Short mmCIF file of C-alpha atoms in Angstrom, two decimals:
data_model
loop_
_atom_site.label_atom_id
_atom_site.label_comp_id
_atom_site.label_asym_id
_atom_site.label_seq_id
_atom_site.Cartn_x
_atom_site.Cartn_y
_atom_site.Cartn_z
CA MET C 569 20.65 57.67 -29.31
CA SER C 570 22.06 59.94 -32.07
CA TRP C 571 25.71 60.72 -32.53
CA LYS C 572 24.95 64.15 -31.29
CA GLY C 573 23.44 62.71 -28.11
CA ILE C 574 26.46 60.52 -27.60
CA PHE C 575 28.88 63.46 -28.05
CA TRP C 576 27.02 65.37 -25.32
CA VAL C 577 26.88 62.46 -22.98
CA LEU C 578 30.68 61.69 -23.30
CA GLY C 579 31.52 65.34 -23.21
CA GLY C 580 29.44 65.89 -20.12
CA ALA C 581 31.01 62.94 -18.40
CA VAL C 582 34.47 64.30 -18.98
CA LEU C 583 33.63 67.73 -17.72
CA PHE C 584 31.81 66.27 -14.68
CA ALA C 585 34.93 64.30 -13.81
CA ILE C 586 37.15 67.41 -14.18
CA MET C 587 34.63 69.43 -11.98
CA ASN C 588 34.72 66.85 -9.23
CA VAL C 589 38.41 66.64 -9.15
CA LEU C 590 38.71 70.49 -8.81
CA LYS C 591 35.93 70.48 -6.18
CA SER C 592 37.86 67.86 -4.25
CA LYS C 593 40.98 70.02 -4.32
CA ALA C 594 39.02 73.05 -3.18
CA VAL C 595 37.32 71.50 -0.09
CA LYS C 596 40.23 69.29 1.09
CA PRO C 597 42.54 70.69 3.71
CA ILE C 598 45.30 72.81 2.10
CA GLU C 599 48.81 71.64 2.76
CA LYS C 600 50.52 73.55 5.63
CA LYS C 601 47.39 75.49 6.22
CA GLY C 602 45.15 72.70 7.53
CA TYR C 603 41.83 73.90 6.06
CA GLY C 604 39.99 73.94 2.82
CA LEU C 605 37.19 76.07 1.43
CA ASP C 606 33.77 75.71 3.07
CA VAL C 607 31.49 73.26 1.28
CA VAL C 608 28.59 75.77 1.10
CA VAL C 609 30.91 78.40 -0.47
CA VAL C 610 32.24 76.01 -3.09
CA THR C 611 28.69 74.87 -3.95
CA ALA C 612 27.30 78.35 -4.17
CA VAL C 613 30.05 79.70 -6.33
CA THR C 614 30.24 76.86 -8.80
CA THR C 615 26.42 76.60 -9.25
CA LEU C 616 26.08 80.45 -9.57
CA ALA C 617 28.92 80.57 -12.22
CA ALA C 618 27.34 77.69 -14.10
CA SER C 619 23.91 79.40 -14.04
CA LEU C 620 25.22 82.68 -15.49
CA VAL C 621 27.15 80.85 -18.23
CA SER C 622 24.08 78.79 -19.11
CA PHE C 623 21.77 81.85 -19.22
CA ALA C 624 24.33 83.86 -21.42
CA ALA C 625 24.85 80.83 -23.79
CA GLY C 626 21.15 80.43 -24.12
CA PHE C 627 20.34 83.89 -25.06
CA LEU C 628 23.17 83.95 -27.52
CA VAL C 629 22.32 80.57 -29.22
CA ILE C 630 18.52 80.32 -28.88
CA GLY C 631 17.15 83.61 -27.65
CA LEU C 632 14.35 84.00 -25.36
CA PRO C 633 13.06 80.67 -24.05
CA GLN C 634 9.65 79.39 -25.01
CA LEU C 635 8.17 77.79 -21.92
CA LYS C 636 5.31 75.26 -22.03
CA VAL C 637 2.88 75.64 -19.20
CA GLY C 638 -0.04 73.67 -18.00
CA TYR C 639 -1.36 71.31 -15.35
CA ASP C 640 0.21 68.03 -16.69
CA ILE C 641 3.39 67.41 -14.68
CA THR C 642 4.73 65.21 -17.46
CA SER C 643 4.80 68.13 -20.02
CA SER C 644 4.67 71.46 -18.16
CA PHE C 645 7.87 73.37 -17.22
CA LEU C 646 6.96 74.98 -13.92
CA GLN C 647 5.89 71.77 -11.96
CA ALA C 648 8.89 69.81 -13.14
CA TYR C 649 11.31 72.67 -12.62
CA LEU C 650 10.13 73.21 -9.01
CA ILE C 651 10.62 69.60 -8.09
CA THR C 652 14.09 69.19 -9.57
CA ALA C 653 15.23 72.66 -8.31
CA VAL C 654 14.51 71.68 -4.71
CA ILE C 655 16.20 68.20 -5.17
CA ASN C 656 19.23 69.79 -6.78
CA ILE C 657 19.88 71.88 -3.65
CA PHE C 658 20.70 68.56 -1.92
CA ILE C 659 22.43 67.07 -4.91
CA GLN C 660 24.83 69.94 -5.54
CA TYR C 661 25.63 70.26 -1.80
CA GLY C 662 25.95 66.46 -1.35
CA ASN C 663 28.18 66.19 -4.31
CA THR C 664 30.64 68.78 -3.02
CA ALA C 665 30.47 67.33 0.56
CA ALA C 666 31.26 63.93 -0.69
CA MET C 667 34.44 65.24 -2.27
CA LYS C 668 35.54 66.52 1.23
CA TYR C 669 35.11 63.29 2.95
CA GLY C 670 36.20 60.79 0.22
CA ASP C 671 38.71 60.56 -2.54
CA ALA C 672 37.30 61.58 -5.89
CA SER C 673 38.49 58.21 -7.45
CA LEU C 674 36.13 56.43 -4.97
CA VAL C 675 33.24 58.94 -4.76
CA VAL C 676 32.74 59.68 -8.51
CA PRO C 677 32.18 56.09 -9.66
CA ILE C 678 29.31 55.82 -7.21
CA ALA C 679 27.48 58.26 -9.33
CA SER C 680 27.54 55.84 -12.20
CA THR C 681 25.07 53.63 -10.39
CA MET C 682 22.39 56.34 -10.83
CA PRO C 683 21.01 54.80 -14.15
CA MET C 684 19.91 51.76 -12.20
CA PHE C 685 17.76 53.91 -9.94
CA ALA C 686 16.77 56.14 -12.82
CA ILE C 687 14.98 53.55 -14.96
CA ILE C 688 12.49 53.00 -12.10
CA MET C 689 11.61 56.75 -11.93
CA ALA C 690 11.49 57.08 -15.76
CA PHE C 691 9.06 54.14 -15.99
CA VAL C 692 6.87 55.45 -13.15
CA VAL C 693 6.67 59.10 -14.47
CA LEU C 694 7.36 58.88 -18.23
CA LYS C 695 6.35 55.32 -19.02
CA GLU C 696 9.85 54.82 -20.52
CA TRP C 697 11.76 51.51 -20.27
CA PRO C 698 15.24 50.86 -21.70
CA THR C 699 15.67 48.34 -24.40
CA PHE C 700 17.55 45.08 -23.92
CA TRP C 701 20.92 46.63 -24.94
CA GLY C 702 20.07 49.63 -22.68
CA ARG C 703 19.63 47.33 -19.71
CA VAL C 704 22.93 45.45 -20.63
CA GLY C 705 24.68 48.86 -20.79
CA ILE C 706 23.27 49.94 -17.34
CA LEU C 707 24.54 46.65 -15.79
CA LEU C 708 27.98 47.09 -17.34
CA VAL C 709 28.26 50.61 -16.04
CA ALA C 710 27.20 49.44 -12.50
CA GLY C 711 29.53 46.52 -12.69
CA GLY C 712 32.43 48.84 -13.77
CA SER C 713 31.74 50.99 -10.79
CA TYR C 714 31.99 48.06 -8.48
CA VAL C 715 35.22 46.77 -10.05
CA LEU C 716 36.73 50.25 -9.69
CA ASN C 717 35.86 50.28 -6.05
CA LEU C 718 37.51 46.85 -5.55
CA GLN C 719 40.91 48.51 -5.99
CA GLY C 720 40.28 51.13 -3.22
CA PRO C 721 41.66 51.33 0.27
CA LYS C 722 41.07 48.00 2.04
CA GLN C 723 38.61 47.84 4.93
CA GLN C 724 38.83 45.25 7.71
CA LEU C 725 36.22 42.57 7.73
CA PRO C 726 33.81 42.75 10.86
CA LYS C 727 34.91 40.67 13.77
CA TRP C 728 31.81 38.57 13.67
CA LEU C 729 32.61 37.69 10.09
CA GLN C 730 36.20 36.93 10.78
CA GLN C 731 35.13 34.42 13.53
CA PHE C 732 32.68 32.75 11.09
CA LEU C 733 35.02 32.48 8.16
CA PRO C 734 37.90 30.10 7.87
CA GLU C 735 41.18 32.08 7.94
CA PRO C 736 42.39 31.19 4.37
CA TRP C 737 39.07 32.44 2.96
CA GLN C 738 39.13 35.91 4.62
CA PRO C 739 41.49 37.74 2.22
CA HIS C 740 39.33 36.67 -0.79
CA VAL C 741 36.14 37.59 0.83
CA ASN C 742 37.60 40.88 2.12
CA PHE C 743 38.61 41.70 -1.51
CA TYR C 744 35.20 41.10 -3.06
CA LEU C 745 33.19 42.75 -0.12
CA ASN C 746 35.54 45.77 -0.02
CA PRO C 747 33.17 48.19 -1.85
CA TRP C 748 30.39 47.30 0.56
CA LEU C 749 32.61 47.52 3.59
CA ARG C 750 33.79 50.98 2.42
CA LEU C 751 30.20 51.99 1.91
CA LEU C 752 29.50 51.15 5.56
CA SER C 753 32.58 53.16 6.84
CA ASN C 754 33.26 55.99 4.38
CA ARG C 755 31.13 59.06 4.79
CA GLY C 756 32.01 60.46 1.36
CA VAL C 757 30.90 57.15 -0.30
CA GLN C 758 27.75 57.20 1.78
CA ILE C 759 26.93 60.74 0.73
CA ALA C 760 27.70 60.00 -3.02
CA LEU C 761 25.26 56.98 -2.95
CA GLY C 762 22.56 59.29 -1.55
CA VAL C 763 23.36 61.92 -4.29
CA ALA C 764 22.90 59.07 -6.81
CA TYR C 765 19.49 58.26 -5.50
CA LEU C 766 18.42 61.79 -5.64
CA GLY C 767 19.92 62.20 -9.11
CA ALA C 768 17.81 59.33 -10.30
CA ILE C 769 14.63 61.16 -9.16
CA SER C 770 15.59 64.47 -10.45
CA THR C 771 16.78 63.33 -13.88
CA THR C 772 13.27 62.35 -14.93
CA PHE C 773 11.98 65.90 -14.12
CA ASP C 774 15.08 67.33 -15.73
CA LYS C 775 14.01 65.87 -18.93
CA ILE C 776 10.50 67.06 -18.64
CA ALA C 777 11.67 70.66 -17.81
CA THR C 778 14.17 70.68 -20.61
CA LEU C 779 11.60 69.55 -23.20
CA ALA C 780 9.24 72.28 -21.97
CA SER C 781 11.98 74.99 -22.28
CA ASP C 782 15.45 74.56 -23.68
CA PRO C 783 18.67 73.04 -22.24
CA PHE C 784 20.36 76.37 -21.50
CA PHE C 785 17.45 78.05 -19.84
CA PHE C 786 16.69 74.99 -17.71
CA SER C 787 20.31 74.46 -16.63
CA GLY C 788 20.62 78.13 -15.70
CA ALA C 789 17.32 78.25 -13.83
CA VAL C 790 17.82 75.01 -11.86
#
């Protein structure tokens, strides 16, 4: 990856984190009022604003888009766009809903597991496979996400597991299984994991549609 690519990835990650914190504040119940903004409203307003900004920036920087069309799904804009546009309805809504039901510090790291799912789709559709260091990087990101979730609110071990394990072992097992226990009990984390799966599918078609148009036009359209 070029330095320009690294800059956009890191910059996008920072903006993504800020966006999710703001979404979380918007949909969580407001102090003394007891209610937050509706998930559908927040999703619609943020995506519409992002779309308008993307179109405006695209016309200013690039001009009218040059779309590649054809019957090959691996190189044509329309087919890839339609697939990822439909998937993104669920991704954008699910991402906002996850902020409502779970803390951003727990929900956002789940999204970092997406590359592990994405490599499968990239191989199936684009015949792309990460290098050795790419696979190491993906494992480090996923491992980091797991470590972050170790520090979250503690969940109780299931009763059947408490009966099976010796009492001195239970605190240690509880600590290392805590991310999995939270996944089974926290609705926000469950939604975030589903969004990560969907994101892995859409990312492949995002790339195809972007290469068949331009980043600004694709982002605004989708």
